PDB file of C-alpha atoms in Angstrom:
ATOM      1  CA  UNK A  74     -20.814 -18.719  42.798  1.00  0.00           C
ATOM      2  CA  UNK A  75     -21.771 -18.835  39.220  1.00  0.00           C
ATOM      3  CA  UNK A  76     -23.511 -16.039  36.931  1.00  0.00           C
ATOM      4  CA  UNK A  77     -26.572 -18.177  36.554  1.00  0.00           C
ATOM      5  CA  UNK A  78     -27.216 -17.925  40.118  1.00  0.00           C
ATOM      6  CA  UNK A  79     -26.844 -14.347  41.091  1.00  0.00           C
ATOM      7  CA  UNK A  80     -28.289 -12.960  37.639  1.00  0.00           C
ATOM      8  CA  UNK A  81     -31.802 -11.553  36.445  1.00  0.00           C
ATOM      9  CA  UNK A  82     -32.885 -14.291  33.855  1.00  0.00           C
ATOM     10  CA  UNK A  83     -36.322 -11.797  33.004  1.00  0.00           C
ATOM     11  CA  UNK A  84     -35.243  -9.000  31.541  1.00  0.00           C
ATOM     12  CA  UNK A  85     -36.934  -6.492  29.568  1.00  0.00           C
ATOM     13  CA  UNK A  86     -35.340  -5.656  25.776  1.00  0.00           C
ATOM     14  CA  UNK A  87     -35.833  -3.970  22.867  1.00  0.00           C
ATOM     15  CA  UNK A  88     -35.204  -3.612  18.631  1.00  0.00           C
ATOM     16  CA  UNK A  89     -33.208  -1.624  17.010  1.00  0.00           C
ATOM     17  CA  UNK A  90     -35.786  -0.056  15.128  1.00  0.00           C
ATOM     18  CA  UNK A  91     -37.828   0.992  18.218  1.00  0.00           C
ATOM     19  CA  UNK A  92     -37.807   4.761  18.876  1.00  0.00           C
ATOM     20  CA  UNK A  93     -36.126   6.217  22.020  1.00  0.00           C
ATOM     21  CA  UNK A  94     -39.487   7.798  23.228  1.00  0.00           C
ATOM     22  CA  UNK A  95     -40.662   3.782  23.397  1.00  0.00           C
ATOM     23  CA  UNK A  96     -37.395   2.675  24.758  1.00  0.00           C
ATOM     24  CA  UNK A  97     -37.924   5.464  27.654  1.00  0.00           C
ATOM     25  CA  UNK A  98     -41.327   4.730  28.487  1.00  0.00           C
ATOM     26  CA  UNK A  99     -40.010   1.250  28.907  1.00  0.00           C
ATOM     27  CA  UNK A 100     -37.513   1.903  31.302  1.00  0.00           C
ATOM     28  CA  UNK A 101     -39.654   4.326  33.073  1.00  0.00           C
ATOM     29  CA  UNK A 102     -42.396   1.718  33.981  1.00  0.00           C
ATOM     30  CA  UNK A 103     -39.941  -1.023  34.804  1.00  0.00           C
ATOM     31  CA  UNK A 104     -37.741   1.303  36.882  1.00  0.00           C
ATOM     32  CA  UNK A 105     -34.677  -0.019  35.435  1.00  0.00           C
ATOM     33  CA  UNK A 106     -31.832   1.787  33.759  1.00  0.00           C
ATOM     34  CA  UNK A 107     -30.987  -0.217  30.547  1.00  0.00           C
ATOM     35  CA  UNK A 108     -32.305  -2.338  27.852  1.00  0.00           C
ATOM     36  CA  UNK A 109     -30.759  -5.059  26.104  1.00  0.00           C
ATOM     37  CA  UNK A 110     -31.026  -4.902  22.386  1.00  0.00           C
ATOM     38  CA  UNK A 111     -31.893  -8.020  20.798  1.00  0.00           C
ATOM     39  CA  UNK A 112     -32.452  -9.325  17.131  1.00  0.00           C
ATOM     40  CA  UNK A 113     -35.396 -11.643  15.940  1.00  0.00           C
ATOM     41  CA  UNK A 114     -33.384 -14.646  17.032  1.00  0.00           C
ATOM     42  CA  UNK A 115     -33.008 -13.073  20.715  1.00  0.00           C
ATOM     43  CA  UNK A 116     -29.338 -12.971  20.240  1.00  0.00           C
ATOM     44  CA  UNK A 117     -28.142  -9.611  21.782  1.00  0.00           C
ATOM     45  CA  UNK A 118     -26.979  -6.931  19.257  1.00  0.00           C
ATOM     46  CA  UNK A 119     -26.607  -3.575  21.650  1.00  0.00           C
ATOM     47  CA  UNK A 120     -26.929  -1.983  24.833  1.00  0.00           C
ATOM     48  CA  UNK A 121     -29.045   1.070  25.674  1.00  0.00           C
ATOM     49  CA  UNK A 122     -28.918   2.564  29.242  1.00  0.00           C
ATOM     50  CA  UNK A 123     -31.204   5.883  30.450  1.00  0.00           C
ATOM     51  CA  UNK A 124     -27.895   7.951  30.056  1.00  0.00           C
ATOM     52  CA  UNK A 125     -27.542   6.673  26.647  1.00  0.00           C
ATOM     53  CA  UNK A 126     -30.577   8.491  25.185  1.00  0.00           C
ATOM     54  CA  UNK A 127     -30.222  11.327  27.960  1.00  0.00           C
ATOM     55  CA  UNK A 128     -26.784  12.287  25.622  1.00  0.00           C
ATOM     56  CA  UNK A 129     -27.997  11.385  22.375  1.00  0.00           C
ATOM     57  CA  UNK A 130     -31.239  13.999  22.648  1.00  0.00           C
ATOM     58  CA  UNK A 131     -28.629  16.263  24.169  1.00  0.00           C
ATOM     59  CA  UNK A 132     -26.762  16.008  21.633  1.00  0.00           C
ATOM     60  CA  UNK A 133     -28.902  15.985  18.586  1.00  0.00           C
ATOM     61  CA  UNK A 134     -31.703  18.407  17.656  1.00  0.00           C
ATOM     62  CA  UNK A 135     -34.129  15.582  17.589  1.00  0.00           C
ATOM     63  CA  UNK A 136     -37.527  14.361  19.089  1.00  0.00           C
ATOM     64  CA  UNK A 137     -37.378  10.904  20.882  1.00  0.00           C
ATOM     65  CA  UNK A 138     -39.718   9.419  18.803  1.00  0.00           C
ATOM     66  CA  UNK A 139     -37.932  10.793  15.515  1.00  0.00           C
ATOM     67  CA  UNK A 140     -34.404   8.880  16.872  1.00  0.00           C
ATOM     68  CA  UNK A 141     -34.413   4.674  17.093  1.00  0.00           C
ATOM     69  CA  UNK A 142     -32.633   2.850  19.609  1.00  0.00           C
ATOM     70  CA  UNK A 143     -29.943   1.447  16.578  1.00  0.00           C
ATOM     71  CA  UNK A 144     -28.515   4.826  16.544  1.00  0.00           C
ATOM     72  CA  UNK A 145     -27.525   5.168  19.868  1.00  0.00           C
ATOM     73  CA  UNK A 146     -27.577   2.376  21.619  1.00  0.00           C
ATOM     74  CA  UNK A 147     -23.459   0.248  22.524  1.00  0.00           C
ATOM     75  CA  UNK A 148     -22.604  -2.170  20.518  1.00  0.00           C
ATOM     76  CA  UNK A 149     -19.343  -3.016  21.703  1.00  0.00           C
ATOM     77  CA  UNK A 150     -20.430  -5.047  23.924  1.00  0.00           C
ATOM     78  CA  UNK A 151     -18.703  -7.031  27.487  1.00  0.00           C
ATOM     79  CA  UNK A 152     -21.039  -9.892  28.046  1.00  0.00           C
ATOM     80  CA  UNK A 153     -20.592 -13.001  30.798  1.00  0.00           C
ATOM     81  CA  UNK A 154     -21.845 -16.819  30.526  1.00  0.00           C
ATOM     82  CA  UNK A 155     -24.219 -18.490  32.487  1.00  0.00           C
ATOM     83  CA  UNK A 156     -21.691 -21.002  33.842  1.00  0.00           C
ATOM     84  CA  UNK A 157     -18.615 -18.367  34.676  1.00  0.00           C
ATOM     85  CA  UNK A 158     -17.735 -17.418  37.851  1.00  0.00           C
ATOM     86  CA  UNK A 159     -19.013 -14.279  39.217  1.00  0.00           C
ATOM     87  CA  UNK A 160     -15.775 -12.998  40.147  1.00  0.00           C
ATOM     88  CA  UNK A 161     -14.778 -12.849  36.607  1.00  0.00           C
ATOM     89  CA  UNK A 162     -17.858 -11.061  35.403  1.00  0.00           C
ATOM     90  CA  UNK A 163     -17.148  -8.627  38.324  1.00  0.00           C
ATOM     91  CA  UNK A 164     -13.561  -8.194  36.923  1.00  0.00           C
ATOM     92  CA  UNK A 165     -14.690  -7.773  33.430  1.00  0.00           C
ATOM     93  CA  UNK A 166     -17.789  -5.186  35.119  1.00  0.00           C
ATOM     94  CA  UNK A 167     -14.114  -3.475  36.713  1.00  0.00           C
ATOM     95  CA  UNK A 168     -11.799  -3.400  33.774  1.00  0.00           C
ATOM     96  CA  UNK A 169     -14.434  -1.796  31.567  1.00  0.00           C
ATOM     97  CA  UNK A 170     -16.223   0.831  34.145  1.00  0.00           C
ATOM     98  CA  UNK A 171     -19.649  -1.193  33.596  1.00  0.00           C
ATOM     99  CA  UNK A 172     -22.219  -1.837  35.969  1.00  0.00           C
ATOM    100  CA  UNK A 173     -24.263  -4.406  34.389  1.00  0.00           C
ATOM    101  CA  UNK A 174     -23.293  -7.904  31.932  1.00  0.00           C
ATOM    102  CA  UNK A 175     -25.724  -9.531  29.379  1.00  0.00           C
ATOM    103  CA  UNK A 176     -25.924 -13.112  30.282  1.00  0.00           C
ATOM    104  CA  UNK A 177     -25.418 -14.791  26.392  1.00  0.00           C
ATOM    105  CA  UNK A 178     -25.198 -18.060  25.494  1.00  0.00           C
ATOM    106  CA  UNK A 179     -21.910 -18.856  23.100  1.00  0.00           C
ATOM    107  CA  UNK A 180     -23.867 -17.499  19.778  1.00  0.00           C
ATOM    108  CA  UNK A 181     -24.809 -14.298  22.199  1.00  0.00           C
ATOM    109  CA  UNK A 182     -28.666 -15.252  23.064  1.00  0.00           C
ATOM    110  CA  UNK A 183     -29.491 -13.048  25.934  1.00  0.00           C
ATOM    111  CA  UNK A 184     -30.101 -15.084  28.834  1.00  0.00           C
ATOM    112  CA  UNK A 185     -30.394 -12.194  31.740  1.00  0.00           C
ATOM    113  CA  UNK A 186     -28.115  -9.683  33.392  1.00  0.00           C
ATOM    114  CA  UNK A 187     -25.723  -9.567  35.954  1.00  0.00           C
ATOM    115  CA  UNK A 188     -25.120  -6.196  37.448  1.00  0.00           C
ATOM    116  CA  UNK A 189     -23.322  -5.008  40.417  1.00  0.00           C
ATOM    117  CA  UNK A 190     -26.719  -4.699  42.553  1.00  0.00           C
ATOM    118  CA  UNK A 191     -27.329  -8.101  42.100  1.00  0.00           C
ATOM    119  CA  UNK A 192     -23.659  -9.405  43.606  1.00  0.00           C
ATOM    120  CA  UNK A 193     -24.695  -6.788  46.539  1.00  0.00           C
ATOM    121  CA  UNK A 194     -27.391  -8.655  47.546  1.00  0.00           C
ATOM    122  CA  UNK A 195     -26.862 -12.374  46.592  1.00  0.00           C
ATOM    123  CA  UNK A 196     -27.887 -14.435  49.354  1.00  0.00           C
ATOM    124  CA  UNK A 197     -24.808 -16.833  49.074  1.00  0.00           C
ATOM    125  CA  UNK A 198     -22.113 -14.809  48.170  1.00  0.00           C
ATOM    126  CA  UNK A 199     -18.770 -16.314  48.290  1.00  0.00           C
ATOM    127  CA  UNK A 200     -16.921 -12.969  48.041  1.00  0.00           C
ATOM    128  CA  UNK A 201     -16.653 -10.744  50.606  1.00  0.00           C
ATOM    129  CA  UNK A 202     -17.399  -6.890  51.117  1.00  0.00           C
ATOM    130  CA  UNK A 203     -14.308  -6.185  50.289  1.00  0.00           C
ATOM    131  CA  UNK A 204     -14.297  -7.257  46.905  1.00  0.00           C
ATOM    132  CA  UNK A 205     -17.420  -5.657  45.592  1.00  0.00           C
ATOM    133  CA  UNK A 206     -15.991  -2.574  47.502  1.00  0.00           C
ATOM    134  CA  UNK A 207     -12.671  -2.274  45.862  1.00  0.00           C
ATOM    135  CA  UNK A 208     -14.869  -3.140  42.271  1.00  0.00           C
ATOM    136  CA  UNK A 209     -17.196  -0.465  43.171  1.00  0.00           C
ATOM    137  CA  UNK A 210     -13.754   1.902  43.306  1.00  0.00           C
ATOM    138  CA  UNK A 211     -12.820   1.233  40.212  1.00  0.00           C
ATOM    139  CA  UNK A 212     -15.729   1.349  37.918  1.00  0.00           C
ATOM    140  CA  UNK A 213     -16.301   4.939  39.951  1.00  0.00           C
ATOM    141  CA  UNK A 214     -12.876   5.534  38.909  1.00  0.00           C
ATOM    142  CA  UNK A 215     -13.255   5.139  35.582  1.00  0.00           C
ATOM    143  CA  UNK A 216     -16.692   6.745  34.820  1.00  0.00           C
ATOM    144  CA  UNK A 217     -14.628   9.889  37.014  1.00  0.00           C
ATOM    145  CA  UNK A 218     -11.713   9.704  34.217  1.00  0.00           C
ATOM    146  CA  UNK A 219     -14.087   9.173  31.539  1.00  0.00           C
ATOM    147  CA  UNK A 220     -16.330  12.526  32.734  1.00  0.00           C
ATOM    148  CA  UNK A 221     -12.892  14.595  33.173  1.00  0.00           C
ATOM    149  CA  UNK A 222     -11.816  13.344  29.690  1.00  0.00           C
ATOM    150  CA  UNK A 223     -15.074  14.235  27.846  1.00  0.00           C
ATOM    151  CA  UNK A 224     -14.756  17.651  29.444  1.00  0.00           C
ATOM    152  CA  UNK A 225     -11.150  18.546  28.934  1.00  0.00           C
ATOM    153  CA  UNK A 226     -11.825  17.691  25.512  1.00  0.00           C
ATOM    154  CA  UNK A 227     -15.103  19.926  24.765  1.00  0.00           C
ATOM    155  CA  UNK A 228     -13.766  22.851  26.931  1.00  0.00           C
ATOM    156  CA  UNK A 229      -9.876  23.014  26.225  1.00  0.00           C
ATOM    157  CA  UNK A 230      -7.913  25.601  28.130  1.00  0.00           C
ATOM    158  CA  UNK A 231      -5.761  27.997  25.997  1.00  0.00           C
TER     159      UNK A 231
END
């Protein structure tokens, strides 16, 4: 199966210089956990998820609507094509600990998404259980060694 056919092609997104407080409210009324970030062309220039601006007003002494979305959002980004093969964008989704893959074109216009929800419950799925499961495992894995990094290093023992 290809990306085209188990991806979200309408997707909400957002600019860089929209403020966090708009970004929320966004994702709030969609019920949807991330934005892409797009320029004036459409071509995709970050990622922001709920937990993204969750940390950043955690970590800053800011108001949401005083922070924009450019200053916190990912911009290394792991995209997928339209025309790859949806086990590879699950592999890539695996090796990085990500749950969800703009769709881009070659000069990175956002097409849609592909997240992990969407493989779940593709109607023609040519992979079985078993691989989402074992995919699953390791993107849990790695948000696990991620969270126990982050915390060794802001709490180190003597």
């Amino acid at each position: 199966m290809l990306v085209r056919d188990a991806s979200v092609q309408e997707v909400l997104t957002a600019r860089e210089d929209v403020s966090l407080a708009e970004a929320g409210t966004l994702l709030r009324n969609a019920d949807c956990g991330a934005l892409p970030v797009v320029d004036a062309e459409y071509r995709l220039v970050g990622f922001l998820t709920d937990r993204d601006i969750a940390m950043a007003l955690a970590d800053a002494d800011a108001s949401a609507a005083d922070v924009k979305v450019g200053e916190v959002m990912t911009r290394d980004l792991q995209t997928c094509r339209p025309d790859e093969d949806v086990r590879l964008a699950l592999q890539r989704m695996s090796e990085h600990g990500i749950r969800r893959l703009p769709v881009c074109t070659a000069d990175q216009k956002l097409l849609g998404i592909l997240s992990i929800d969407d493989l779940l419950l593709a109607e023609r799925r040519e992979m079985d259980d078993r691989e989402l499961l074992d995919a699953l495992r390791r993107i849990a894995r790695g948000y696990r060694e991620k969270r126990e990094a982050r915390i060794i290093e802001e709490h180190p023992t003597v």
